Amino acid sequence: MFRCLISLITCLLLITAIAKSQCRIKDYQTYKYVLKVDGDYVVNYNNYKKLYKFDGDYLVDYNSYKKILKFDGNYIVRYSDYKKIGMLDGEYLIRYSDYKKVAVLECPGRRGALAAAAYFLY
């Protein structure tokens, strides 16, 4: 009984670890994968080129390390002018200007939303 419980817990931890590493983002129009969040990095889904990095509350450009986006309450704002450009609605990224869905987040949350906003709205 005890071995079975340990095996079950091990399997659940393994599934959780796999699920975290499989954070993918789709284009809402085409339903094709475009991005993957891999730890602190956002990579292009097709060629795994690093595009962005998470730095605390900010998303920064991978090459220049320039802060580009952050969350302000429920909204995603551009760092340079603090203009609202998007918002998170469950598993979707919504464009703020016209409230249209632009991305499907397989890993709903702030990191996925920031990555999608940088790719689609920045």
XYZ file of C-alpha atoms in Angstrom:
122
model
C 0.000 0.000 0.000
C 2.779 2.411 0.963
C 4.761 1.624 -2.219
C 1.668 2.225 -4.330
C 1.147 5.627 -2.705
C 4.775 6.617 -3.294
C 4.517 5.506 -6.935
C 1.355 7.547 -7.384
C 2.945 10.657 -5.889
C 6.031 10.201 -8.075
C 3.857 9.918 -11.183
C 1.920 13.057 -10.268
C 5.131 15.018 -9.719
C 6.489 13.806 -13.054
C 3.277 14.790 -14.863
C 3.376 18.222 -13.213
C 6.996 18.752 -14.283
C 6.207 17.713 -17.852
C 3.139 19.949 -17.978
C 5.167 22.969 -16.824
C 7.750 22.433 -19.535
C 5.062 22.158 -22.220
C 3.745 25.712 -22.023
C 2.823 26.482 -25.625
C 1.011 29.432 -27.205
C -1.144 29.306 -30.344
C -2.215 31.997 -32.785
C -5.984 32.362 -32.280
C -6.707 32.780 -36.017
C -4.713 29.813 -37.322
C -4.455 27.647 -34.181
C -0.796 27.026 -35.024
C 1.798 26.972 -32.280
C 4.065 30.014 -32.357
C 5.762 30.227 -28.944
C 6.887 28.069 -26.074
C 7.677 29.234 -22.550
C 10.677 27.265 -21.339
C 11.566 28.212 -17.779
C 12.524 31.901 -17.773
C 12.760 32.077 -21.570
C 10.276 32.468 -24.404
C 11.349 30.651 -27.547
C 10.043 30.472 -31.088
C 8.111 27.221 -31.405
C 9.551 26.248 -34.811
C 13.258 26.891 -34.338
C 13.594 27.323 -30.537
C 15.339 30.675 -30.940
C 15.227 32.623 -27.661
C 13.124 35.770 -28.067
C 12.302 37.045 -24.562
C 13.288 36.501 -20.943
C 11.331 36.961 -17.726
C 12.968 39.284 -15.216
C 10.828 39.536 -12.111
C 7.606 41.292 -13.098
C 8.947 42.301 -16.499
C 9.393 40.643 -19.858
C 12.639 41.734 -21.488
C 14.020 41.366 -24.991
C 16.520 38.498 -25.029
C 19.141 40.261 -27.156
C 19.065 43.780 -25.728
C 17.737 43.001 -22.217
C 15.435 46.009 -22.650
C 12.249 45.910 -20.546
C 9.265 45.710 -22.879
C 6.121 44.565 -21.011
C 4.684 44.101 -17.547
C 1.329 43.516 -15.852
C -0.610 46.340 -14.219
C -3.543 44.752 -12.438
C -5.361 42.719 -15.086
C -3.806 44.574 -18.007
C -0.567 44.142 -19.921
C 1.196 47.458 -20.397
C 4.056 48.486 -22.645
C 6.983 49.556 -20.470
C 8.116 52.459 -22.668
C 4.861 54.448 -22.440
C 2.711 52.489 -19.943
C -0.023 52.116 -22.569
C -2.436 49.204 -22.074
C -2.084 46.791 -24.979
C -3.712 43.571 -23.782
C -5.390 41.615 -21.051
C -5.640 38.044 -19.895
C -9.040 36.348 -20.097
C -8.721 32.768 -18.907
C -6.845 30.930 -21.623
C -6.944 33.813 -24.128
C -4.910 36.957 -24.709
C -7.243 39.818 -25.623
C -6.077 42.889 -27.575
C -7.032 45.933 -25.480
C -7.831 48.297 -28.373
C -10.660 46.201 -29.859
C -11.163 43.357 -27.350
C -10.391 40.633 -29.920
C -8.787 37.322 -29.022
C -5.301 37.056 -30.485
C -3.734 34.031 -28.776
C -4.649 30.791 -27.044
C -2.565 30.052 -23.953
C -2.097 26.384 -23.103
C -0.632 27.579 -19.823
C -3.010 30.310 -18.690
C -1.257 32.801 -16.488
C 0.776 35.958 -16.473
C 3.912 34.518 -18.059
C 2.082 33.038 -21.024
C 0.082 36.237 -21.480
C 3.202 38.434 -21.414
C 4.937 36.181 -23.939
C 1.941 36.216 -26.283
C 1.527 39.991 -25.932
C 5.170 40.558 -26.828
C 4.811 38.389 -29.921
C 1.403 39.581 -31.133
C 0.931 43.104 -29.751
C 4.309 44.717 -29.090
